[in-house]
PDB file of C-alpha atoms in Angstrom:
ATOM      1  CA  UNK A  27      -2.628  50.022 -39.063  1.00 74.00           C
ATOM      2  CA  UNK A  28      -5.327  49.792 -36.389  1.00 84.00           C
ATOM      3  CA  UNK A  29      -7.324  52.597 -38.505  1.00 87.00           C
ATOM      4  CA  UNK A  30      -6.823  50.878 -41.773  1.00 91.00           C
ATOM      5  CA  UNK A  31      -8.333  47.362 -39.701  1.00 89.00           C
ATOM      6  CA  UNK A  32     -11.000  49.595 -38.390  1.00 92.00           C
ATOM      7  CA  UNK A  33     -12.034  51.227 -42.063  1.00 93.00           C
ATOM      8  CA  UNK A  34     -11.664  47.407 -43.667  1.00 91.00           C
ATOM      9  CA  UNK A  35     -14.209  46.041 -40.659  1.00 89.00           C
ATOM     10  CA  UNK A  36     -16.081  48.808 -41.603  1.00 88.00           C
ATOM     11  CA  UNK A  37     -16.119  47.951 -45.577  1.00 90.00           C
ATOM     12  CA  UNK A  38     -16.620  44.433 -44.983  1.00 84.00           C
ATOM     13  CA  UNK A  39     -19.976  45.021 -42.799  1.00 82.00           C
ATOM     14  CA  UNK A  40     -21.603  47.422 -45.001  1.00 80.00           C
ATOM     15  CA  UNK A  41     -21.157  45.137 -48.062  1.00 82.00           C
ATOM     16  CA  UNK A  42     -23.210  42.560 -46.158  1.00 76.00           C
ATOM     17  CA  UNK A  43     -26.334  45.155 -45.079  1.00 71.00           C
ATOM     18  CA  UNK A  44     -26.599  46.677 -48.210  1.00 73.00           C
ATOM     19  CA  UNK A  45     -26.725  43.094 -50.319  1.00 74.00           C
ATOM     20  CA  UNK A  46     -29.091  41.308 -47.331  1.00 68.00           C
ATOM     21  CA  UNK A  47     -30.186  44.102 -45.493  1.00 61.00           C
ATOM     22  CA  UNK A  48     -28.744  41.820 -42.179  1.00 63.00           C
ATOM     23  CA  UNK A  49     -26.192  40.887 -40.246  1.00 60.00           C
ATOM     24  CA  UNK A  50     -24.480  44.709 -39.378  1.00 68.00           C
ATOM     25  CA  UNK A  51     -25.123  44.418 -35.256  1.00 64.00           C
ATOM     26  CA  UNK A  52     -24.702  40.508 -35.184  1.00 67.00           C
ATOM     27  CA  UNK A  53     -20.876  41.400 -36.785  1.00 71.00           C
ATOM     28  CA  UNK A  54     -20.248  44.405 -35.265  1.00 82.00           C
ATOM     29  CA  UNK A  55     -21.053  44.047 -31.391  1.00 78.00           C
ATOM     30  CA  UNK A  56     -19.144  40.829 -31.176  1.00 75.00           C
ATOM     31  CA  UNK A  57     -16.141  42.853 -32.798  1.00 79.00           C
ATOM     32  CA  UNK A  58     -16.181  45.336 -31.012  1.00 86.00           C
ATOM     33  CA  UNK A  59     -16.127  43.675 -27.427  1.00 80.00           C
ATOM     34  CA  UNK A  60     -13.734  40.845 -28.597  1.00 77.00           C
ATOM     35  CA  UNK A  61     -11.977  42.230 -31.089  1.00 83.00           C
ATOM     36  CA  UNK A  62     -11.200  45.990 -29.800  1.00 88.00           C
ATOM     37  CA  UNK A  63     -12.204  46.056 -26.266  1.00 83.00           C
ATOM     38  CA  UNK A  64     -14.965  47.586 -25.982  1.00 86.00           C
ATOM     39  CA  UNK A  65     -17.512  46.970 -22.662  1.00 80.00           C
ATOM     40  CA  UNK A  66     -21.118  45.611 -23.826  1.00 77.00           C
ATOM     41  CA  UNK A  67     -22.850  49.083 -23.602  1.00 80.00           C
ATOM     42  CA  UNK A  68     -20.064  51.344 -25.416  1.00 87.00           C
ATOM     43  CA  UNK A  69     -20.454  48.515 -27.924  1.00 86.00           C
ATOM     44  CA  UNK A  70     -23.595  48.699 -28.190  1.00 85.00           C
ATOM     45  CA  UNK A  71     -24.190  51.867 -28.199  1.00 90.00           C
ATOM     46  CA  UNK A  72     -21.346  52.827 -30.633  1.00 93.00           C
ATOM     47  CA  UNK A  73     -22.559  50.348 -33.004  1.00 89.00           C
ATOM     48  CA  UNK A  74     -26.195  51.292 -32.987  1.00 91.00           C
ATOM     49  CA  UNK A  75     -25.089  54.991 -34.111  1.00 93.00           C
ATOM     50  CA  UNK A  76     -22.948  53.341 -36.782  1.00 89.00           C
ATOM     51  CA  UNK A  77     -25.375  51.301 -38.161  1.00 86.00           C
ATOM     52  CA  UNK A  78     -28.124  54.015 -38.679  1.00 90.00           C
ATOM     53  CA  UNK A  79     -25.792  56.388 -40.437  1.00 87.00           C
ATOM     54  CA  UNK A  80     -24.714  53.417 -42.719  1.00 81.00           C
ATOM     55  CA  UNK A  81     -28.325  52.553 -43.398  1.00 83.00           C
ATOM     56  CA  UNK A  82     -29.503  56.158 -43.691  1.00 89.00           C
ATOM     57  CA  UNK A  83     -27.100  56.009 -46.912  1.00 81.00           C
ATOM     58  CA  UNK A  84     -28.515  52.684 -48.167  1.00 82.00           C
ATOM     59  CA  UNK A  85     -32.108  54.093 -47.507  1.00 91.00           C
ATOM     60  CA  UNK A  86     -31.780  57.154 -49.326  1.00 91.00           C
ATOM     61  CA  UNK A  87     -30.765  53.778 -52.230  1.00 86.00           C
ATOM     62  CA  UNK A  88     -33.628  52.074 -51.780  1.00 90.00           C
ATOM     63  CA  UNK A  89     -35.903  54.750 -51.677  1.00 92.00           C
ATOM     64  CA  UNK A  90     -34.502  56.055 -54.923  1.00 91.00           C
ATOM     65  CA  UNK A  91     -34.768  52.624 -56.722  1.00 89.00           C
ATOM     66  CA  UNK A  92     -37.980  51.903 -55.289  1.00 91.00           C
ATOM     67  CA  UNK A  93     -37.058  48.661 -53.766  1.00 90.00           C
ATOM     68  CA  UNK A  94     -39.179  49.174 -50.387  1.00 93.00           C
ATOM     69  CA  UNK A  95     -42.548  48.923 -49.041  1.00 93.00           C
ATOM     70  CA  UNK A  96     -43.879  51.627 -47.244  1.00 93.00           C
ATOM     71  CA  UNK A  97     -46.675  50.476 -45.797  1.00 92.00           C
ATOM     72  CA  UNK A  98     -44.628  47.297 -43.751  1.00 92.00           C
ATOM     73  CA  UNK A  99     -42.216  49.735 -42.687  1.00 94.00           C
ATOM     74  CA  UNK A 100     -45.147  52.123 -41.119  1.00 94.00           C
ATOM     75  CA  UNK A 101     -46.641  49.710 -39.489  1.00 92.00           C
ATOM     76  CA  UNK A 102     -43.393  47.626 -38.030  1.00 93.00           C
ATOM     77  CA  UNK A 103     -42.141  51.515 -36.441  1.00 95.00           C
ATOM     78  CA  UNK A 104     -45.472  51.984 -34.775  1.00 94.00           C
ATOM     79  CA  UNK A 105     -44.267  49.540 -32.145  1.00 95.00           C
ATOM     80  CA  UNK A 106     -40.294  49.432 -33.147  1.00 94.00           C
ATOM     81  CA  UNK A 107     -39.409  52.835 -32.207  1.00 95.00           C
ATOM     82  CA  UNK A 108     -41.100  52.711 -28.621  1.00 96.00           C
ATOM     83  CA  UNK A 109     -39.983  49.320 -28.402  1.00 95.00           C
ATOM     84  CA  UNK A 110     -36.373  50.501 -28.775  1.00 94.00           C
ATOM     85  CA  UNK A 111     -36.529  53.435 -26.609  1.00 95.00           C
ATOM     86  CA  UNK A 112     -38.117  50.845 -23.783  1.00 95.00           C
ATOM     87  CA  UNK A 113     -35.312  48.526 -24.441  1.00 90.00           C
ATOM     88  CA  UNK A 114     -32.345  51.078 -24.249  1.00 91.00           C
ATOM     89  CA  UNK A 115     -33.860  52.173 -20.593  1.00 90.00           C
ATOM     90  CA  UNK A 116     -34.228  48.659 -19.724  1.00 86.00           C
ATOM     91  CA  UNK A 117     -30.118  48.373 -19.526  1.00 80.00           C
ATOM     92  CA  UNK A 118     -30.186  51.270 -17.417  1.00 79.00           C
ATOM     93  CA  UNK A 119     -31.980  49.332 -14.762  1.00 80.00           C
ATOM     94  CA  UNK A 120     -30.393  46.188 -15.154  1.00 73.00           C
ATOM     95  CA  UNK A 121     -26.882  47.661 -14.497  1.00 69.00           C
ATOM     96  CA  UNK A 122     -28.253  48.220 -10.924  1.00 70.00           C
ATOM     97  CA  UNK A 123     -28.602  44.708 -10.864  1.00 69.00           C
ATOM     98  CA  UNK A 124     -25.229  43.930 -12.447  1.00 63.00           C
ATOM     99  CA  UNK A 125     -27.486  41.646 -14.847  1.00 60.00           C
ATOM    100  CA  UNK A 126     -26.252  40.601 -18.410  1.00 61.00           C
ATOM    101  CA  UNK A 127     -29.586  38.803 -20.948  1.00 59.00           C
ATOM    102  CA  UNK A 128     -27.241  39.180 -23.671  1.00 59.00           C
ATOM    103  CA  UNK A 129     -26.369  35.403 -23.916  1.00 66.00           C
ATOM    104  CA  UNK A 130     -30.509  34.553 -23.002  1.00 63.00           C
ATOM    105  CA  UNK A 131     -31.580  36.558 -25.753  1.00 57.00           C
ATOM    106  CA  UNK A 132     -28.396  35.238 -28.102  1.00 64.00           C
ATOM    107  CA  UNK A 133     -29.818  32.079 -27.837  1.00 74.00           C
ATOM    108  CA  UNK A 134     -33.280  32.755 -28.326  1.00 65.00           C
ATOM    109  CA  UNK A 135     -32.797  34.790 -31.277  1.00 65.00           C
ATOM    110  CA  UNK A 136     -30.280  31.680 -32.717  1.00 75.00           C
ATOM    111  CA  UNK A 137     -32.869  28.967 -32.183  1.00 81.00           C
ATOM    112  CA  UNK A 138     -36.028  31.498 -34.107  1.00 71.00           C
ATOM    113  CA  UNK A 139     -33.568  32.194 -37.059  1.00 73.00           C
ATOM    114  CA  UNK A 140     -32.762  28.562 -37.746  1.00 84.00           C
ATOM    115  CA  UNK A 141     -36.293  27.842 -37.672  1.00 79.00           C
ATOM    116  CA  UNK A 142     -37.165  30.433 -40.314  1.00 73.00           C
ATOM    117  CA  UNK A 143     -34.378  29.853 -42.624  1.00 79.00           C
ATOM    118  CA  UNK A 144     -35.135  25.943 -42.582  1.00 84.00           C
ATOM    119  CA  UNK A 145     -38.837  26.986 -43.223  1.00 74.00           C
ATOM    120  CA  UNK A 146     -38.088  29.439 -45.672  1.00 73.00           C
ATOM    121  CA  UNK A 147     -35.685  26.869 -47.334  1.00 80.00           C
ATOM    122  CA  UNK A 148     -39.133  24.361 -47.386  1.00 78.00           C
ATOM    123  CA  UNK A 149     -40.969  26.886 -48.542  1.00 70.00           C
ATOM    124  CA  UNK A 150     -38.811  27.990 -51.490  1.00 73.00           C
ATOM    125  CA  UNK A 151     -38.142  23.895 -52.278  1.00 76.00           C
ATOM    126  CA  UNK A 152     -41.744  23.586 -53.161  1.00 66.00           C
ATOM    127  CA  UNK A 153     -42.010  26.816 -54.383  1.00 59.00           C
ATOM    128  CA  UNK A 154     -44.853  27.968 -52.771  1.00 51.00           C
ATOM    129  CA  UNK A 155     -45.928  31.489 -52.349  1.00 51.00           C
ATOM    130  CA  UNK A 156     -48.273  33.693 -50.627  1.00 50.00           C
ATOM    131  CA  UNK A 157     -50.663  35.509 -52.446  1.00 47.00           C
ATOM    132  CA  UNK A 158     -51.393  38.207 -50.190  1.00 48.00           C
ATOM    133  CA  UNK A 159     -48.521  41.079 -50.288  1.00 47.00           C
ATOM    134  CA  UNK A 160     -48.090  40.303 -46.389  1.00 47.00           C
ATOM    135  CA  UNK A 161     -49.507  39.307 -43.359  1.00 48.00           C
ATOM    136  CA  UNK A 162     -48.475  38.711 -39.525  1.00 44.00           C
ATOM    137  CA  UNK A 163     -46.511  36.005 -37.964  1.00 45.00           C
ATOM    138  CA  UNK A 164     -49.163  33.864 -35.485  1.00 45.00           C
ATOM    139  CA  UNK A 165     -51.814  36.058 -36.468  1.00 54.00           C
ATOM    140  CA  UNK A 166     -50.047  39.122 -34.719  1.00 63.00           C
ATOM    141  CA  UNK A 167     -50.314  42.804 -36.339  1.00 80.00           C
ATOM    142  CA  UNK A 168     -46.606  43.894 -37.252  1.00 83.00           C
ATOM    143  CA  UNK A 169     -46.915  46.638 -34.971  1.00 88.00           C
ATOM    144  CA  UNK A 170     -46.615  43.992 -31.835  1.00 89.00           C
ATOM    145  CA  UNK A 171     -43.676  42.249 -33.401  1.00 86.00           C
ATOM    146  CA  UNK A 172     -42.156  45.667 -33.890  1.00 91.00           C
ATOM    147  CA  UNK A 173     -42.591  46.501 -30.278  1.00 93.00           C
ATOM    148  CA  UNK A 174     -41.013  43.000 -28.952  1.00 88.00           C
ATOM    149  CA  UNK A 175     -37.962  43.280 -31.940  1.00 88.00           C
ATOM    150  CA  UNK A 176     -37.354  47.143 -31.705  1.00 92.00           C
ATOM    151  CA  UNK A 177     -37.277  46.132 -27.280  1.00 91.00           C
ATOM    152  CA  UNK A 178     -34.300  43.527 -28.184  1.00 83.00           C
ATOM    153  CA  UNK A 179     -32.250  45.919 -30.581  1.00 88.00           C
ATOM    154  CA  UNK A 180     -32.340  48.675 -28.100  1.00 88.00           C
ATOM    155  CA  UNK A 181     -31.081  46.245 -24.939  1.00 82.00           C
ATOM    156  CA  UNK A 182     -28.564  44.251 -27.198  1.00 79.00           C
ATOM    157  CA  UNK A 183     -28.179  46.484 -30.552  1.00 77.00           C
ATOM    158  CA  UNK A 184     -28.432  42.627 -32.245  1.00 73.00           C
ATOM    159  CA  UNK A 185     -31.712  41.885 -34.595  1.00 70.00           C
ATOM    160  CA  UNK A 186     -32.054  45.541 -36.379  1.00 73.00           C
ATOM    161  CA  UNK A 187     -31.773  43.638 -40.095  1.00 73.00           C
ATOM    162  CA  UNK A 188     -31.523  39.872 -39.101  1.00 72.00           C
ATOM    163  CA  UNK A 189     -34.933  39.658 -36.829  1.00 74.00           C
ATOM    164  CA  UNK A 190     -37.104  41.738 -38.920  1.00 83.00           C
ATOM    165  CA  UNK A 191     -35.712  39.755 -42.063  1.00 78.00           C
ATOM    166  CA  UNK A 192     -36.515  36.795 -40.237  1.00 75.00           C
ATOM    167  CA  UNK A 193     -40.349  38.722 -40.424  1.00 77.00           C
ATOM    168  CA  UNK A 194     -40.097  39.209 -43.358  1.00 80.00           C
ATOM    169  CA  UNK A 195     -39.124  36.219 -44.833  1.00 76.00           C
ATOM    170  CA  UNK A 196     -41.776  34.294 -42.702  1.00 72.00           C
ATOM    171  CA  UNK A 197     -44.699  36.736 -43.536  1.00 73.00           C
ATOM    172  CA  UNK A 198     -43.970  38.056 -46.839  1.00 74.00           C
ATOM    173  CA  UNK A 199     -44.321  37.098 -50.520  1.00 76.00           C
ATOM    174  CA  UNK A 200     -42.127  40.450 -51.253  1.00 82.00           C
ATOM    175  CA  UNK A 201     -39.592  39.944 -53.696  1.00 85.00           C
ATOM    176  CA  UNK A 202     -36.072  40.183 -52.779  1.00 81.00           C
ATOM    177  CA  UNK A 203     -34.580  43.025 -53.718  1.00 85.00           C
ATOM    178  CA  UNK A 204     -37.747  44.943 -52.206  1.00 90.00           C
ATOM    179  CA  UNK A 205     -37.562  42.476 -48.918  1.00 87.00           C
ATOM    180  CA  UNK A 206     -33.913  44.149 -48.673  1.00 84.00           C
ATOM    181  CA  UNK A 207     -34.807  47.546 -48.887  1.00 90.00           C
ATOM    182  CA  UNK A 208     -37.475  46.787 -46.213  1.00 92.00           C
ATOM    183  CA  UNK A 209     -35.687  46.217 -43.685  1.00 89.00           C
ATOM    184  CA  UNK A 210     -32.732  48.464 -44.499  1.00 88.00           C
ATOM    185  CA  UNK A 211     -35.219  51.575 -44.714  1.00 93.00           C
ATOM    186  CA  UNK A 212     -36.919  50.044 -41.034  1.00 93.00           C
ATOM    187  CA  UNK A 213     -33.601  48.993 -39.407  1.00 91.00           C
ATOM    188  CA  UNK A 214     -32.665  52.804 -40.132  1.00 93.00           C
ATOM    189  CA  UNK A 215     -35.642  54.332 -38.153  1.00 95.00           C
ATOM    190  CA  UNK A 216     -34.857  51.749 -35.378  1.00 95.00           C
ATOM    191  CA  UNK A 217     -31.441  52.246 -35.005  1.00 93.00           C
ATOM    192  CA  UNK A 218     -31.447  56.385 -35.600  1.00 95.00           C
ATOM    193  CA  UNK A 219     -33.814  56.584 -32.414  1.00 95.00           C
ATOM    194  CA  UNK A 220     -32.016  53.806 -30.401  1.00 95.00           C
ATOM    195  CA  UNK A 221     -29.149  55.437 -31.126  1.00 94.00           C
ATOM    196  CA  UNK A 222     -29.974  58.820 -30.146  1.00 95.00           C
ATOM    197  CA  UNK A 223     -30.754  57.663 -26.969  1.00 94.00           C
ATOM    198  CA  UNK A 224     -27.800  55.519 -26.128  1.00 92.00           C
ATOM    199  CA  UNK A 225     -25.744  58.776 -27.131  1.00 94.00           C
ATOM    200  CA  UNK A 226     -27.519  60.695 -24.531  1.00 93.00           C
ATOM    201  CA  UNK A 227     -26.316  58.447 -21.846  1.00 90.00           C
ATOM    202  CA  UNK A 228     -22.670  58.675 -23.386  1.00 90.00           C
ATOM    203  CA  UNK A 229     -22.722  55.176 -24.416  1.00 88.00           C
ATOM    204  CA  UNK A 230     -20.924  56.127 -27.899  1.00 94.00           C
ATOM    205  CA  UNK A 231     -17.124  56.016 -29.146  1.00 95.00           C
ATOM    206  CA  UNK A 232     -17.114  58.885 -31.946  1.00 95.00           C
ATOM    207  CA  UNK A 233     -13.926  58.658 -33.414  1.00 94.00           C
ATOM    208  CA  UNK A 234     -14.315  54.994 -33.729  1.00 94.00           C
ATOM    209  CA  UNK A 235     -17.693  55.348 -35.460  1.00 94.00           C
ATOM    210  CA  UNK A 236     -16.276  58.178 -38.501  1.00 95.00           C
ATOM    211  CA  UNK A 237     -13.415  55.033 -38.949  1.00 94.00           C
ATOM    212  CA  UNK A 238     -16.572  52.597 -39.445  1.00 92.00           C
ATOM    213  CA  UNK A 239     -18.367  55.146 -41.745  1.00 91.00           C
ATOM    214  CA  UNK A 240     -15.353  55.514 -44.390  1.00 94.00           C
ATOM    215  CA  UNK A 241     -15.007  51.664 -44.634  1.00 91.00           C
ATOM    216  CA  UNK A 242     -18.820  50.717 -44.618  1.00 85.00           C
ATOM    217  CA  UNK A 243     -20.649  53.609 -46.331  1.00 84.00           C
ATOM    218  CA  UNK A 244     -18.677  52.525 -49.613  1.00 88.00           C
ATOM    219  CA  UNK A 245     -19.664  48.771 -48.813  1.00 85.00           C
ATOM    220  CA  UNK A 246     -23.434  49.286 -48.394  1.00 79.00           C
ATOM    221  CA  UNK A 247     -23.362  51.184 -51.513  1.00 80.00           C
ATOM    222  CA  UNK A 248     -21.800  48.359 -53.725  1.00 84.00           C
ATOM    223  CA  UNK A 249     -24.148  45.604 -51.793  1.00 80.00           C
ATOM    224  CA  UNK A 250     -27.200  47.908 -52.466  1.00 74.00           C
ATOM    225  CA  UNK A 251     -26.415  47.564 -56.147  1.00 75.00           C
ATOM    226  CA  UNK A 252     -25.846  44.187 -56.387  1.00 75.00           C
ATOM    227  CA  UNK A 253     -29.676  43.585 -54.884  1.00 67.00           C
ATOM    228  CA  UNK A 254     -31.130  44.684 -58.125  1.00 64.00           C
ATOM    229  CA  UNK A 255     -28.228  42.660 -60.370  1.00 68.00           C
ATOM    230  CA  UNK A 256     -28.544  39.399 -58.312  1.00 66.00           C
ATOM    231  CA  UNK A 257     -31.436  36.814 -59.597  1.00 70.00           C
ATOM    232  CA  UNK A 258     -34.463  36.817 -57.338  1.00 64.00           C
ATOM    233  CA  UNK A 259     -33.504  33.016 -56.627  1.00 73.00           C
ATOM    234  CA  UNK A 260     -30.196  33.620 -56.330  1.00 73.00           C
ATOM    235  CA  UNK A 261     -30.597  36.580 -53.520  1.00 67.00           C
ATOM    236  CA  UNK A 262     -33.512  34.542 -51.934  1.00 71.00           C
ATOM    237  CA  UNK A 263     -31.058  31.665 -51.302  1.00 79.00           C
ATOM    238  CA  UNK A 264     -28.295  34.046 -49.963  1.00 73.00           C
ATOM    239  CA  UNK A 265     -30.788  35.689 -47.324  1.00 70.00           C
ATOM    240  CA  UNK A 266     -31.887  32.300 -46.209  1.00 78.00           C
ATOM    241  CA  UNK A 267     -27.933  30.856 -45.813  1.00 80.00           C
ATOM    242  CA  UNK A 268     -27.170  33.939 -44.398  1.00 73.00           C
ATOM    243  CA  UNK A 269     -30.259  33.761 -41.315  1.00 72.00           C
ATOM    244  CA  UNK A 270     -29.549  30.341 -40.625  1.00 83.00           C
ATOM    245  CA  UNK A 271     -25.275  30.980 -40.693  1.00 79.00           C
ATOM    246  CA  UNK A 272     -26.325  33.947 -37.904  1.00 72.00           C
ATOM    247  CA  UNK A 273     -28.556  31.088 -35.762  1.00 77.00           C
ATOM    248  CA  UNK A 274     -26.181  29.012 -35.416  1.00 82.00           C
ATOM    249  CA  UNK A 275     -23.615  31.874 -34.786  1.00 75.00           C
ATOM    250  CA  UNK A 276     -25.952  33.097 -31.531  1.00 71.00           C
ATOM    251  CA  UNK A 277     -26.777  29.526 -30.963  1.00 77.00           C
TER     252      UNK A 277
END
C-alpha cells in the first residue's frame, strides 16, 4: 500500500507540472518531510532528481509541439544553472551553522506570488497586453533573475516552475500553452544540474524516486496535452489561481 500511495503522489504531481508547468517542488518537499519522513535535505534533494526526470519527459513534449521559447529559456539558464549550483553549496555551509531559511524564504516567495497573481488577475481584467514578446521584471536582464531564482531552488528545491512562472507571467505576453512549456523546458535544466549535485553529496532516496517516476511520468504526459486542448483564457486563469493558491500556501 505505501508503494501504491507513493506511485498515486507521484501521478497526482505530474498532472499539475505538465498542465501549469508549477507547483511539483512546492507539493513534493512538504510531502515528503511531513508526509513520509524525510529530513529537509534528503527531501530536497530526492525531489529535485525527481522533478528533472519528470520534466525531461514533458520537455521532450513541448519541444515536439513547439510550445516553448528558446530564446527566454537561454537567457534565464545563463544565471539559473550557476545560481543553483551556488545555492546547493550554500546548505552545505549552513549545516555548520545548524541554520534553517526555509521558512524566510517560504514566506518571501508566498508574499511575491500573491502579488503577481493579483496583478496578473488586473492585468487580464482589462485585458491588456504587452506588445513586445518579453522583457525583464524592474528593468533586470533575465539572466539576473535566473541567478537569484536558480540560488533559491538549489537551497530549498521550491520555485523551479512556480517562481519562474511568476516571471513569466509578470514579463511576458507569451501565450499559455507556450508560457507552460517555458518553464517546464527551464525548470528541467535547473533541476537536472541541481540535482546532480545534491546526488553527489548523497542527498537522494533512489528507490523512492523510480516509485515517483511510474506515478508522475504518466501525469505530466496527460497535463502536457491538455495545455494545447485548454482555451488560452481558460489556462491563463488556472495559472493565475494556481500562483496565488501556492502564496498563500508558503504564506
Amino acid at each position: 500500500m505505501l508503494e501504491i500511495g507513493i506511485i498515486f503522489t507521484g501521478f497526482l504531481v505530474g498532472t499539475l507540472v505538465g498542465l501549469t508547468g508549477m507547483g511539483g517542488g512546492l507539493l513534493m518537499t512538504p510531502l515528503l518531510i511531513l508526509l513520509y519522513g524525510f529530513s529537509p535535505t534528503m527531501a530536497v534533494g530526492t525531489d529535485l532528481v525527481y522533478s528533472a526526470v519528470t520534466k525531461a519527459v514533458g520537455t521532450l513534449q513541448h519541444i515536439r509541439q513547439r510550445t516553448w521559447n528558446k530564446q527566454i529559456v537561454f537567457q534565464l539558464m545563463k544565471g539559473s544553472v550557476p545560481g543553483g549550483i551556488i545555492g546547493v553549496l550554500a546548505i552545505r555551509v549552513l549545516d555548520h551553522f545548524s541554520l534553517s531559511v526555509e521558512d524566510v524564504l517560504g514566506h518571501l516567495l508566498g508574499i511575491t506570488f500573491i502579488l503577481v497573481a493579483l496583478l496578473m488577475g488586473w492585468r487580464l481584467i482589462q485585458k491588456r497586453r504587452q506588445n513586445r514578446t518579453f522583457r525583464s521584471l524592474w528593468q533586470m536582464p533575465l539572466g539576473v533573475l535566473g541567478l537569484v531564482g536558480g540560488f533559491l531552488v538549489g537551497l530549498t528545491s521550491v520555485g523551479s516552475g512556480s517562481m519562474f512562472m511568476a516571471f513569466l507571467l509578470a514579463t511576458t505576453a507569451l501565450p499559455s500553452p507556450v508560457m507552460v512549456g517555458t518553464d517546464v523546458v527551464h525548470a528541467f535544466f535547473l533541476t537536472l544540474t541541481t540535482g546532480v549535485v545534491h546526488a553527489s553529496f548523497g542527498h537522494v532516496d533512489w528507490p523512492f524516486v523510480m516509485y515517483l517516476l511510474i506515478g508522475s511520468i504518466p501525469g505530466i504526459l496527460i497535463g502536457g496535452r491538455f495545455t494545447l486542448k485548454l482555451p488560452d483564457f481558460a489556462l491563463r486563469i488556472g495559472l493565475i489561481v494556481v500562483l496565488f493558491l501556492t502564496g498563500v500556501k508558503l504564506v
